[in-house]
Tab-separated table of C-alpha atoms in Angstrom:
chain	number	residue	atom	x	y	z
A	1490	UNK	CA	78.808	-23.700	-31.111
A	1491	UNK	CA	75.451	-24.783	-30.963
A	1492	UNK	CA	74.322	-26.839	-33.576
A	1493	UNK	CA	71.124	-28.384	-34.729
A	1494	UNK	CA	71.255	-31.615	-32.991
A	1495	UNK	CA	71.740	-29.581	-29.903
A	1496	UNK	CA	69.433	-27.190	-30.273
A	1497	UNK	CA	66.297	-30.016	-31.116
A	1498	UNK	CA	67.939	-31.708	-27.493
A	1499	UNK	CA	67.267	-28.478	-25.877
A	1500	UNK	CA	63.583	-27.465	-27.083
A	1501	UNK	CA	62.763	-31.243	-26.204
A	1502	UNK	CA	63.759	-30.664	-22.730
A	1503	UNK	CA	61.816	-27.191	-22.044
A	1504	UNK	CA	58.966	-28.716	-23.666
A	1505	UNK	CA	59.128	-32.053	-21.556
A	1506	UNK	CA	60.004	-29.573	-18.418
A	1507	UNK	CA	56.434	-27.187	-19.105
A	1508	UNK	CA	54.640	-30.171	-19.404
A	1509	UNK	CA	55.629	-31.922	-16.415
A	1510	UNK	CA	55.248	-28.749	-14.131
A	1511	UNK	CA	51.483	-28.003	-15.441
A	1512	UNK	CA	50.373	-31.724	-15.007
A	1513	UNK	CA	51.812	-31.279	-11.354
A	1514	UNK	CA	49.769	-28.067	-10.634
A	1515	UNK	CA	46.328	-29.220	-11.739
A	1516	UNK	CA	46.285	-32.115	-9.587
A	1517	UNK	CA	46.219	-29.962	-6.465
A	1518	UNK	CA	43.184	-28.080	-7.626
A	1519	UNK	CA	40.431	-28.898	-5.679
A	1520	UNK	CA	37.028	-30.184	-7.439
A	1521	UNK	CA	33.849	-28.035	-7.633
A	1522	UNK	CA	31.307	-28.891	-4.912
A	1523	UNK	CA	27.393	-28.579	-5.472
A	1524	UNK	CA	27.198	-25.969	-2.966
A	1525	UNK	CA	29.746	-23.798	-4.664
A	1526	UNK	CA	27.326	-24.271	-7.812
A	1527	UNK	CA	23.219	-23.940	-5.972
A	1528	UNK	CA	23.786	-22.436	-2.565
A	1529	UNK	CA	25.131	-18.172	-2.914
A	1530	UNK	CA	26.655	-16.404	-0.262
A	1531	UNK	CA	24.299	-13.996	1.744
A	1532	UNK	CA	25.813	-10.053	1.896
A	1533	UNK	CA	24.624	-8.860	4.979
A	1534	UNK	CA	22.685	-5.822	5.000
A	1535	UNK	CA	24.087	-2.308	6.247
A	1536	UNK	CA	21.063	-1.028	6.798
A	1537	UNK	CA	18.571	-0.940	9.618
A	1538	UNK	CA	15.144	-2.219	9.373
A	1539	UNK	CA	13.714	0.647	11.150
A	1540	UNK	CA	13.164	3.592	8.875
A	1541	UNK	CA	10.665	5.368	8.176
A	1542	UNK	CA	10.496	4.218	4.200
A	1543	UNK	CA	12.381	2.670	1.084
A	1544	UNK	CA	12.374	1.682	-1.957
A	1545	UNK	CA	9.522	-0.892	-1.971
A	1546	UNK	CA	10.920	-4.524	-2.399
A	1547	UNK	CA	7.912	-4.799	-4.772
A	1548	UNK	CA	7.933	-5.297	-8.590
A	1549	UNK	CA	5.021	-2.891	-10.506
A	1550	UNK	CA	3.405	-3.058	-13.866
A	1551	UNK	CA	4.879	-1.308	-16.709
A	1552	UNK	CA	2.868	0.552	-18.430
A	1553	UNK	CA	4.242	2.355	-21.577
A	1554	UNK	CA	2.040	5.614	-20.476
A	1555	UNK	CA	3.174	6.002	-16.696
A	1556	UNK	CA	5.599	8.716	-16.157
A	1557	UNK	CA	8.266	7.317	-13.466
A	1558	UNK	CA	10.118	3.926	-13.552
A	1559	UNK	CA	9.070	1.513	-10.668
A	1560	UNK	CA	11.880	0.700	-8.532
A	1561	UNK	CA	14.001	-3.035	-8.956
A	1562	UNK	CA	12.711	-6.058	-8.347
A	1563	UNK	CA	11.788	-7.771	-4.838
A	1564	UNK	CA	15.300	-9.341	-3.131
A	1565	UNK	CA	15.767	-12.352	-1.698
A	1566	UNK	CA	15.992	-12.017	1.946
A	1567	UNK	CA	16.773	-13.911	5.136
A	1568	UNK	CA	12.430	-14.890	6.078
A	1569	UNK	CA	12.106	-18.684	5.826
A	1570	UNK	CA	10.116	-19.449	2.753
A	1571	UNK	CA	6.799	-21.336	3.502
A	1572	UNK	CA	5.763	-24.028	1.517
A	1573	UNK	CA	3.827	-23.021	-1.865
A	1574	UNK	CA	0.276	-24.451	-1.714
A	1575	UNK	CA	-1.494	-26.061	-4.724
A	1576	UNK	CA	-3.274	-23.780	-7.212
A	1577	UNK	CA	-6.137	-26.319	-6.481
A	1578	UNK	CA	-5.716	-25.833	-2.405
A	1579	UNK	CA	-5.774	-22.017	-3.167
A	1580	UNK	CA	-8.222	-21.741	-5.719
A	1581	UNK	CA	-10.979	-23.714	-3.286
A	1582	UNK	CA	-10.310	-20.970	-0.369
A	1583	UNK	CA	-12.796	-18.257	0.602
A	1584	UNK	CA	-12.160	-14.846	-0.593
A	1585	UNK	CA	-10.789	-13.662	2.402
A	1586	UNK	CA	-8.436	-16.680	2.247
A	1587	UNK	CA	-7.265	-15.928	-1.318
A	1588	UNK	CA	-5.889	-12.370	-0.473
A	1589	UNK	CA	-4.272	-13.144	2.047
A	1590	UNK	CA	-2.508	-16.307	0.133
A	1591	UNK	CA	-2.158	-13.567	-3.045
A	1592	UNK	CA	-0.706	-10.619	-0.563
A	1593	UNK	CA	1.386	-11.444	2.331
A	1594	UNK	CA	1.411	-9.070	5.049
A	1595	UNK	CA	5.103	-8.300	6.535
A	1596	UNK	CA	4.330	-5.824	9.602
A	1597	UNK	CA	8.184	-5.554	9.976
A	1598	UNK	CA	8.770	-4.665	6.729
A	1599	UNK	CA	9.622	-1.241	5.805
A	1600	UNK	CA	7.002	0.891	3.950
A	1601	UNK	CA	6.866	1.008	0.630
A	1602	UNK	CA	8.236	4.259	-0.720
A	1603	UNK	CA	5.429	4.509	-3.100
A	1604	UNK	CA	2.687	7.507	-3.425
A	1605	UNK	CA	-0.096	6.826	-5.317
A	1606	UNK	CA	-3.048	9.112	-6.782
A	1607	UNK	CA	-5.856	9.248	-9.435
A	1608	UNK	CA	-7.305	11.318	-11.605
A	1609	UNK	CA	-9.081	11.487	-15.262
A	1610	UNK	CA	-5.488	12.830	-16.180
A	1611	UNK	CA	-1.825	12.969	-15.559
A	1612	UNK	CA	0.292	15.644	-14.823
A	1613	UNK	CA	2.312	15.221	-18.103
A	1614	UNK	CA	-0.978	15.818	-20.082
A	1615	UNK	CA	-2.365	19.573	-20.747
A	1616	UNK	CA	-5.616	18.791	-19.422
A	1617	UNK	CA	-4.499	17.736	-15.841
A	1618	UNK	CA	-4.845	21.497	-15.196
A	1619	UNK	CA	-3.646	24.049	-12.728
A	1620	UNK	CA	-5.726	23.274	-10.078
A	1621	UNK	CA	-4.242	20.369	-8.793
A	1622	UNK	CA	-0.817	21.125	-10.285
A	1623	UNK	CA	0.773	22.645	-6.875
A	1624	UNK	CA	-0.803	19.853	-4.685
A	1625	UNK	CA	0.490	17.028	-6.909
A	1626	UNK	CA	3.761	18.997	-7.019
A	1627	UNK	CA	3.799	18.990	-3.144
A	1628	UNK	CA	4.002	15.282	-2.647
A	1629	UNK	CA	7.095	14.548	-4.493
A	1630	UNK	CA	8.765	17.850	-3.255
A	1631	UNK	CA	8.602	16.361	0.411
A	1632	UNK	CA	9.090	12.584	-0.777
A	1633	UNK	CA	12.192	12.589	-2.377
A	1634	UNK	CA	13.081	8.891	-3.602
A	1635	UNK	CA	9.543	8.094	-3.171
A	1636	UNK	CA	7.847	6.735	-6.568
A	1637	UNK	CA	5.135	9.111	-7.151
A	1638	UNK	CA	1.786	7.797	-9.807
A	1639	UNK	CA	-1.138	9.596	-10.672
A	1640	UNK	CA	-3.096	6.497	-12.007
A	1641	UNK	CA	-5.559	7.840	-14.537
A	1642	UNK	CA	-9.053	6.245	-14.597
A	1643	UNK	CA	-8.220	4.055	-18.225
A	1644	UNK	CA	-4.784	2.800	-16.516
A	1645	UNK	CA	-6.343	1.580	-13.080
A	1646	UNK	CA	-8.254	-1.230	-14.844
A	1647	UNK	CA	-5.073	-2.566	-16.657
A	1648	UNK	CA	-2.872	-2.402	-13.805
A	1649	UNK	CA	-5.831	-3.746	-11.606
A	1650	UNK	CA	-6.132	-6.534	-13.910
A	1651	UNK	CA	-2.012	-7.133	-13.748
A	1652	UNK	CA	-2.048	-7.056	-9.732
A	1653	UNK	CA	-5.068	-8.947	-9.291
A	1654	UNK	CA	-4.930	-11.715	-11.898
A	1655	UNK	CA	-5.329	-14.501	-9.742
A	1656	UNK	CA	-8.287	-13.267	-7.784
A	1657	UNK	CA	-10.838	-12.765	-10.981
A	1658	UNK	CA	-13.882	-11.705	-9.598
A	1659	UNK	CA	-11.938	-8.282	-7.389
A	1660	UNK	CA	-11.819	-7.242	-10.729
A	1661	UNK	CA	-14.940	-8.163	-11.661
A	1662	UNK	CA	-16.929	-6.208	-9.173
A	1663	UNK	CA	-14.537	-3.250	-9.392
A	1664	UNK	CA	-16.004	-2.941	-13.342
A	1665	UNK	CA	-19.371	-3.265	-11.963
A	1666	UNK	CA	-19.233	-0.434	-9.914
A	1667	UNK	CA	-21.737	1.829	-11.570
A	1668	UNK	CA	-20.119	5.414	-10.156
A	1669	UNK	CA	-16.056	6.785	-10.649
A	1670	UNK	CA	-16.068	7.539	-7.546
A	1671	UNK	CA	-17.109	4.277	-5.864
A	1672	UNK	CA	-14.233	3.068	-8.474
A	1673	UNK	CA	-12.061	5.699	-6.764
A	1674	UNK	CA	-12.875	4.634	-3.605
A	1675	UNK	CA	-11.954	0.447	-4.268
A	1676	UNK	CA	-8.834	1.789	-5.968
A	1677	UNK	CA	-6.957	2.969	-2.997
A	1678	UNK	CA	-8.052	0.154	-1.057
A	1679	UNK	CA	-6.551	-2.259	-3.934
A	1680	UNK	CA	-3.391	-0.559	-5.193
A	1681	UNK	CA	-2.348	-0.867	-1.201
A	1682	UNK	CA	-3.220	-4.013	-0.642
A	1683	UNK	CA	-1.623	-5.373	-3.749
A	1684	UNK	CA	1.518	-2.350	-2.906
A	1685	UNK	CA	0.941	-0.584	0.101
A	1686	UNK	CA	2.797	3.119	0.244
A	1687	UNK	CA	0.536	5.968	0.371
A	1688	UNK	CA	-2.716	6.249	-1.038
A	1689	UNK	CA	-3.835	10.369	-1.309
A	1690	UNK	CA	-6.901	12.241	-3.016
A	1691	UNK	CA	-5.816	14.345	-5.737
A	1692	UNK	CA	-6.156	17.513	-4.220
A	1693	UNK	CA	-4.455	17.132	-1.099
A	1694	UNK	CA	-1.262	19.121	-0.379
A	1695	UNK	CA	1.399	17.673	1.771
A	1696	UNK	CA	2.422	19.380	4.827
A	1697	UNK	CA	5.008	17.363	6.359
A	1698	UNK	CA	6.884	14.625	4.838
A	1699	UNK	CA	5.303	11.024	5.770
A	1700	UNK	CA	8.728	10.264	7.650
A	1701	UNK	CA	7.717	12.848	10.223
A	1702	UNK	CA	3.975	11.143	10.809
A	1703	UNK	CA	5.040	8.778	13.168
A	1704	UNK	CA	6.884	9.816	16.993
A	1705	UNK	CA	10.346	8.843	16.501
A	1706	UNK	CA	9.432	6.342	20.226
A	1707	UNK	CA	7.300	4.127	17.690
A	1708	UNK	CA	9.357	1.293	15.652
A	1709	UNK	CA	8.181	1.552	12.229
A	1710	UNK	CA	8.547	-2.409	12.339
A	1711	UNK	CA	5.917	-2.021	14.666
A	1712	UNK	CA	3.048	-0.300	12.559
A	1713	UNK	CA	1.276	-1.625	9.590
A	1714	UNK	CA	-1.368	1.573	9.327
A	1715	UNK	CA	-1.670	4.786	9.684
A	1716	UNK	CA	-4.648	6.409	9.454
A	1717	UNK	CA	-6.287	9.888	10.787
A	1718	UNK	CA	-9.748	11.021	12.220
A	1719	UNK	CA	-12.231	13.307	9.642
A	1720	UNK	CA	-14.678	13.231	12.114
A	1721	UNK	CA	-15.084	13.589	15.783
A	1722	UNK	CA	-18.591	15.385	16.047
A	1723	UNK	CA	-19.361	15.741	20.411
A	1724	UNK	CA	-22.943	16.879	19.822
A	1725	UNK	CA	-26.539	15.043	19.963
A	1726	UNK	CA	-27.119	15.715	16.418
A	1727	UNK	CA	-24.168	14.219	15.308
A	1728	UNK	CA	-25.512	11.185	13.118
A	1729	UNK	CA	-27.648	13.767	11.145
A	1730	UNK	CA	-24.233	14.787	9.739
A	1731	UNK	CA	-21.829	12.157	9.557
A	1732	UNK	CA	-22.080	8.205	9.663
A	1733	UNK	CA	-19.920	7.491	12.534
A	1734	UNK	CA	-19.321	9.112	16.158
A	1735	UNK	CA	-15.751	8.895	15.080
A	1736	UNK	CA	-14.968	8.495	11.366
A	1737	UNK	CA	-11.772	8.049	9.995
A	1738	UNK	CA	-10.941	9.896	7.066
A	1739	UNK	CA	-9.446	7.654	3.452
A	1740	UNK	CA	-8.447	10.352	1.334
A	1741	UNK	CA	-4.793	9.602	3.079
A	1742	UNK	CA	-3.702	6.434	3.832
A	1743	UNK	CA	-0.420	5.045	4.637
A	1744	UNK	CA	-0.032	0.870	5.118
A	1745	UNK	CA	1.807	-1.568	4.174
A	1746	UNK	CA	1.029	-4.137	1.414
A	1747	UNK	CA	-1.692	-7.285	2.815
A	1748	UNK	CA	-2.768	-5.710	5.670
A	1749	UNK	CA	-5.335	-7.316	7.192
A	1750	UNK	CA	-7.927	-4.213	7.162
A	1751	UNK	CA	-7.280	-4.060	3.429
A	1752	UNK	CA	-7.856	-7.681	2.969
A	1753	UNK	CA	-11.336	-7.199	4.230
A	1754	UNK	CA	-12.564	-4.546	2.836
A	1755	UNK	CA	-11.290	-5.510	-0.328
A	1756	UNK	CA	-13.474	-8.599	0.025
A	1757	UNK	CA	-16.331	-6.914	1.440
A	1758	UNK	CA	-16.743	-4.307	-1.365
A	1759	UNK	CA	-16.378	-7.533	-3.960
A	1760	UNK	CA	-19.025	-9.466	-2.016
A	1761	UNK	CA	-20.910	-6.715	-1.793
A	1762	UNK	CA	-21.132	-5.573	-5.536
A	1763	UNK	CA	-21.291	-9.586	-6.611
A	1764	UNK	CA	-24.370	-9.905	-4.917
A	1765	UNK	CA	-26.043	-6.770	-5.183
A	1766	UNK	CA	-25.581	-7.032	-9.220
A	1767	UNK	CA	-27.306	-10.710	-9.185
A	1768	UNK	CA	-29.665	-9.107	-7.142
A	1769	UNK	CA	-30.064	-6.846	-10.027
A	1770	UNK	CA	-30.136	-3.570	-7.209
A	1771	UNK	CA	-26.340	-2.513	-8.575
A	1772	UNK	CA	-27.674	0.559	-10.234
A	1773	UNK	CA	-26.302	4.496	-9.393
A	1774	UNK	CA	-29.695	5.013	-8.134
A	1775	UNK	CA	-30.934	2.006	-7.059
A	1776	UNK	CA	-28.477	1.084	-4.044
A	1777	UNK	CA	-29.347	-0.527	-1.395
A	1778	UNK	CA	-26.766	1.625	0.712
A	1779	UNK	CA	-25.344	4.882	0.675
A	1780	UNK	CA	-21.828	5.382	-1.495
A	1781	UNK	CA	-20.418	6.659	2.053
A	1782	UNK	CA	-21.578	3.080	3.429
A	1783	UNK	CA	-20.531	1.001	-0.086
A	1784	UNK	CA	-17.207	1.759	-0.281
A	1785	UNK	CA	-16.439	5.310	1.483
A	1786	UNK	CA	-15.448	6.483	5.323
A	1787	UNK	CA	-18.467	4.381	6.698
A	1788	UNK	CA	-17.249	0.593	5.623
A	1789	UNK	CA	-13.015	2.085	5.815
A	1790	UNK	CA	-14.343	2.817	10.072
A	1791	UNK	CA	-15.719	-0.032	10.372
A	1792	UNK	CA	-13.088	-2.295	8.629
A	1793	UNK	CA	-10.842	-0.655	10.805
A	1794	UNK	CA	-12.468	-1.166	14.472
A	1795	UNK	CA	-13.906	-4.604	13.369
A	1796	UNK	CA	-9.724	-5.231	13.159
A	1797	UNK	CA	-9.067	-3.509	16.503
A	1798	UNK	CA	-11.165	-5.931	17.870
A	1799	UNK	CA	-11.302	-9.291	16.012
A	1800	UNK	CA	-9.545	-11.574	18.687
A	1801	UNK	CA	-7.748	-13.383	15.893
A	1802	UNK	CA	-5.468	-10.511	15.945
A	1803	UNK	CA	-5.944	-9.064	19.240
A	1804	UNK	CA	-6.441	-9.934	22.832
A	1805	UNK	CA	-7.020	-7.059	24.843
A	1806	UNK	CA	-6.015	-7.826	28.514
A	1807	UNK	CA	-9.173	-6.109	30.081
A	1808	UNK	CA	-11.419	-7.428	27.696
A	1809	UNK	CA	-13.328	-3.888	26.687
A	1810	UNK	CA	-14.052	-3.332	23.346
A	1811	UNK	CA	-12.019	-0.590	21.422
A	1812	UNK	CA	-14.612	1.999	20.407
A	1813	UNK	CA	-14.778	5.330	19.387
A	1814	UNK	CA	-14.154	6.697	23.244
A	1815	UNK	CA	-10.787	5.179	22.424
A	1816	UNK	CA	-9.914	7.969	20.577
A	1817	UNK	CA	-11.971	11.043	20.650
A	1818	UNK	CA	-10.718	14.530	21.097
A	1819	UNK	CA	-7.194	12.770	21.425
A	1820	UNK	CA	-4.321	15.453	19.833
A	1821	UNK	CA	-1.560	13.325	19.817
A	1822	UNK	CA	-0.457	9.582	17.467
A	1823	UNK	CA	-2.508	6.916	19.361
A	1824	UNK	CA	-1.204	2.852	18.556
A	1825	UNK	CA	-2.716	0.421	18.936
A	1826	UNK	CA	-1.740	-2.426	18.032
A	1827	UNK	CA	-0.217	-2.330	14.718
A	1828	UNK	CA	-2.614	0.392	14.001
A	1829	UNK	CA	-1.830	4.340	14.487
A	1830	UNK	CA	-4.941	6.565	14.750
A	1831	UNK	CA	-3.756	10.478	14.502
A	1832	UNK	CA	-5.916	13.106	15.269
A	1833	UNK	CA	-8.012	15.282	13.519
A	1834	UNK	CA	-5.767	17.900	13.059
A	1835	UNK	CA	-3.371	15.715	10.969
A	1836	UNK	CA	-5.046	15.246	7.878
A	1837	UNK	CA	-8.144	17.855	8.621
A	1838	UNK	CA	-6.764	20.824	9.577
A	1839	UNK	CA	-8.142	24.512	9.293
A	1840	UNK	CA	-11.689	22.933	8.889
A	1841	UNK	CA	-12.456	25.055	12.225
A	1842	UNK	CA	-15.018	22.757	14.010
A	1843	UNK	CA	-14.210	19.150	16.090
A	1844	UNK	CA	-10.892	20.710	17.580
A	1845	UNK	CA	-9.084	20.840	14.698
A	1846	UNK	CA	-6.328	23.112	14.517
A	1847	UNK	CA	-4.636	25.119	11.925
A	1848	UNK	CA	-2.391	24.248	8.862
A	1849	UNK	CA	0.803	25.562	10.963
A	1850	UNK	CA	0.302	23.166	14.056
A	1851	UNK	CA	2.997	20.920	14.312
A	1852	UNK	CA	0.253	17.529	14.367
A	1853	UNK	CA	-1.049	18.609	10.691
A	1854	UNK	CA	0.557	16.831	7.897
A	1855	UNK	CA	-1.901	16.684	4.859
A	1856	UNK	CA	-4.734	19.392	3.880
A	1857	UNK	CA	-7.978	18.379	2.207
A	1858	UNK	CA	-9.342	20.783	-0.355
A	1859	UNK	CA	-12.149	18.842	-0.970
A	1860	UNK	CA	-12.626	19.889	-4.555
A	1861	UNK	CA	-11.914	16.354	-6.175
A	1862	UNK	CA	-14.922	13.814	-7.459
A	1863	UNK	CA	-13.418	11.870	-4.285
A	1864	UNK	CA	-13.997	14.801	-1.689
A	1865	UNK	CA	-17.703	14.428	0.335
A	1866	UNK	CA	-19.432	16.909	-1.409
A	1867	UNK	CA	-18.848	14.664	-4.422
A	1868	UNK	CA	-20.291	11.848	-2.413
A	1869	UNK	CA	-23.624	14.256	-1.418
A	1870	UNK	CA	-24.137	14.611	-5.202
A	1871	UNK	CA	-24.046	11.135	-6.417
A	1872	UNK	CA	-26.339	10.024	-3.597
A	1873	UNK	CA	-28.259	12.629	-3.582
C-alpha cells in the first residue's frame, strides 16, 4: 500500500532525476559565435545573368498618384563593396564626377525591366485621350512583368527632385528650361540615368518586345545601350535637313542605369542651361542654339560618338576614329563596344526614304507617329 511517506520519497526522486538529466543536456550545447549573429549565409542564385530583362534591383519613388507599384528593393549581391567616400570628398568633385559617384554603372547587370513615358496626363485620367490610348496599351501588352509609368509633367519634378537629391543644381537647370519639350527631352536622359529601362515618346507603338532587340549571339552582360538610327540622309543636301550625317533617334532608348553617355549629357545639358541663364540668353527665343542642338538628337549623337571614341573607355586597335561611315546604310544590330547601333528600320520604319523598310520587316521594333510635343515637328515649331 502506498502511503504518504512513500509517495513524498517517490516525487522527490523524479524531481531530483528531471533535474539532473536537464543540467546534463545544456552543458553540451554549444555557445553562439559572432558569426552566427553578423555574417548570413549567401543563397545562391538559380538564375542566369544573361537575360534579356528583370525586375530592376532598383528602389523608385512612391508617389501616391502613380498607377503601378515599383518592384522590391535592391538585394544584396556577391560585387565587392568599395569603400564609401566622404560627403566632403564627393561634394568637391566635378559634375561629371558626382554622377558617376551618385549612379554606378553595372554593364553586366541585367536591364531594368522598367518602361518609362510622359505626358501632360495619365492613362487612368479621362483626358489622356484616345489617341495615344492603343500605343500606351502596346508597351505593356508586349512587356509583361515590365513596370510600365507614364510620368506626367507635375510628377517628373517631384520624382526628379527624389532621384537627384544629392546633385542640386541637375535639378536646378532642368526647372530652368524655358520649353516642355526641352524638359521632355532632359527627362529621358535623367529617369535612365538615375533607373535605366526604356525610355519611349508617347506615341510610339511597340512592334516587337525589347527581348527580341538584341541577336540572341550578343550577351546582354555585354551591352549597356541600345540605340537606333532616325537619320541616314546619302545626299549633298543633307545638312539642310537634318543636323547630323547620321543621327540617332531618342524617342526610344534602352540602357542601363549610369551609363556613361547618360552621365554626360546629363552634365552637359546642366552646364549648359547654368551658364546660359547667368548669361541671361536662357529665354524660348533667345537661345543661343537650336532645341535639336540643346537637348534633342544633335547633343544625344554626339554624346554618343564622343563615347565611342573617348580612349578612357575605348582603345580601338587601328586607331581610326568611329564615325558616321561606321554605320550607314547598315540593316542589321551593329556593337560596338558596349554600345548597339540598330538600323533605321528598327525604330523608323514605313517613313519611306533612307532605306527604311516597312512596319512588317523583321528589323522594325518601335513606330514613331510623330504626333507628340516630343516628335520633330514639335521641335520645328518651338524654334521656329
Amino acid at each position: 500500500m502506498l502511503t504518504f511517506r512513500k509517495a513524498a520519497v517517490l516525487a522527490a526522486f523524479i524531481l531530483t532525476a528531471v533535474y539532473l538529466l536537464h543540467s546534463s543536456t545544456s552543458t553540451h550545447l554549444p555557445p553562439p559565435t559572432e558569426t552566427s549573429i553578423t555574417s548570413p549565409t549567401k543563397t545562391p542564385s538559380r538564375f542566369k545573368q544573361d537575360t534579356d530583362s528583370s525586375i530592376p534591383k532598383t528602389t523608385a519613388v512612391s508617389e501616391s498618384s502613380f498607377s503601378r507599384p515599383y518592384p522590391p528593393p535592391r538585394q544584396a549581391t556577391d560585387k565587392k563593396q568599395t569603400a564609401q567616400q566622404p560627403l566632403t570628398e564627393v561634394v568637391t568633385k566635378n559634375l561629371r564626377d558626382q554622377l558617376a559617384y551618385q549612379f554606378e554603372y553595372d554593364r553586366g547587370g541585367k536591364f531594368p525591366a522598367y518602361i518609362w513615358q510622359t505626358w501632360k496626363f495619365t492613362p487612368a485620367q479621362g483626358e489622356f485621350g484616345d489617341t495615344f490610348r492603343p500605343a500606351e496599351a502596346s508597351w505593356t501588352e508586349l512587356h509583361p512583368g515590365f513596370v510600365h509609368e507614364v510620368v506626367t509633367d507635375k510628377e517628373a519634378v517631384y520624382l526628379l527632385k527624389h532621384l537627384y537629391a544629392s546633385v542640386p543644381e541637375v535639378i536646378e537647370a532642368y526647372e530652368a528650361l524655358p520649353l516642355p519639350v526641352m524638359k521632355a527631352d532632359f527627362f529621358r536622359y535623367l529617369i535612365l540615368l538615375a533607373r535605366g529601362g526604356i525610355y519611349t515618346d508617347i506615341d510610339t507603338t511597340a512592334i516587337r518586345s525589347a527581348t527580341d532587340w538584341l541577336p540572341e549571339e550578343v550577351p546582354r552582360s555585354s551591352i549597356g545601350l541600345v540605340v537606333g538610327i532616325e537619320a541616314d540622309p546619302d545626299r549633298a543636301d543633307w545638312k539642310e535637313w537634318y543636323s547630323r550625317r547620321i543621327q540617332l533617334c531618342q524617342w526610344t532608348i534602352q540602357a542601363k542605369s549610369g551609363h556613361p553617355v547618360l552621365r554626360d549629357i546629363v552634365a552637359t545639358i546642366t552646364e549648359d542651361t547654368l551658364r546660359m541663364r547667368k548669361k541671361g540668353t536662357l529665354k524660348a527665343k533667345k537661345l543661343e542654339k537650336s532645341i535639336i542642338e540643346f537637348t534633342g538628337p544633335a547633343v544625344w549623337t554626339d554624346a554618343i560618338f564622343n563615347y565611342l571614341n573617348n580612349p578612357t573607355f575605348f582603345k580601338m586597335a587601328d586607331g581610326k576614329n568611329i564615325t558616321w561611315e561606321t554605320f550607314t546604310g547598315i540593316e542589321t544590330a551593329k556593337k560596338v563596344g558596349d554600345v548597339v547601333v540598330l538600323p533605321i528600320t528598327s525604330f523608323s520604319p514605313g517613313v519611306q526614304q533612307m532605306g527604311a523598310k516597312e512596319p512588317d520587316d523583321p528589323m522594325a521594333f518601335v513606330k514613331h507617329d510623330f504626333e507628340g510635343e516630343n516628335s520633330c515637328l514639335g521641335w520645328l515649331l518651338d524654334s521656329g
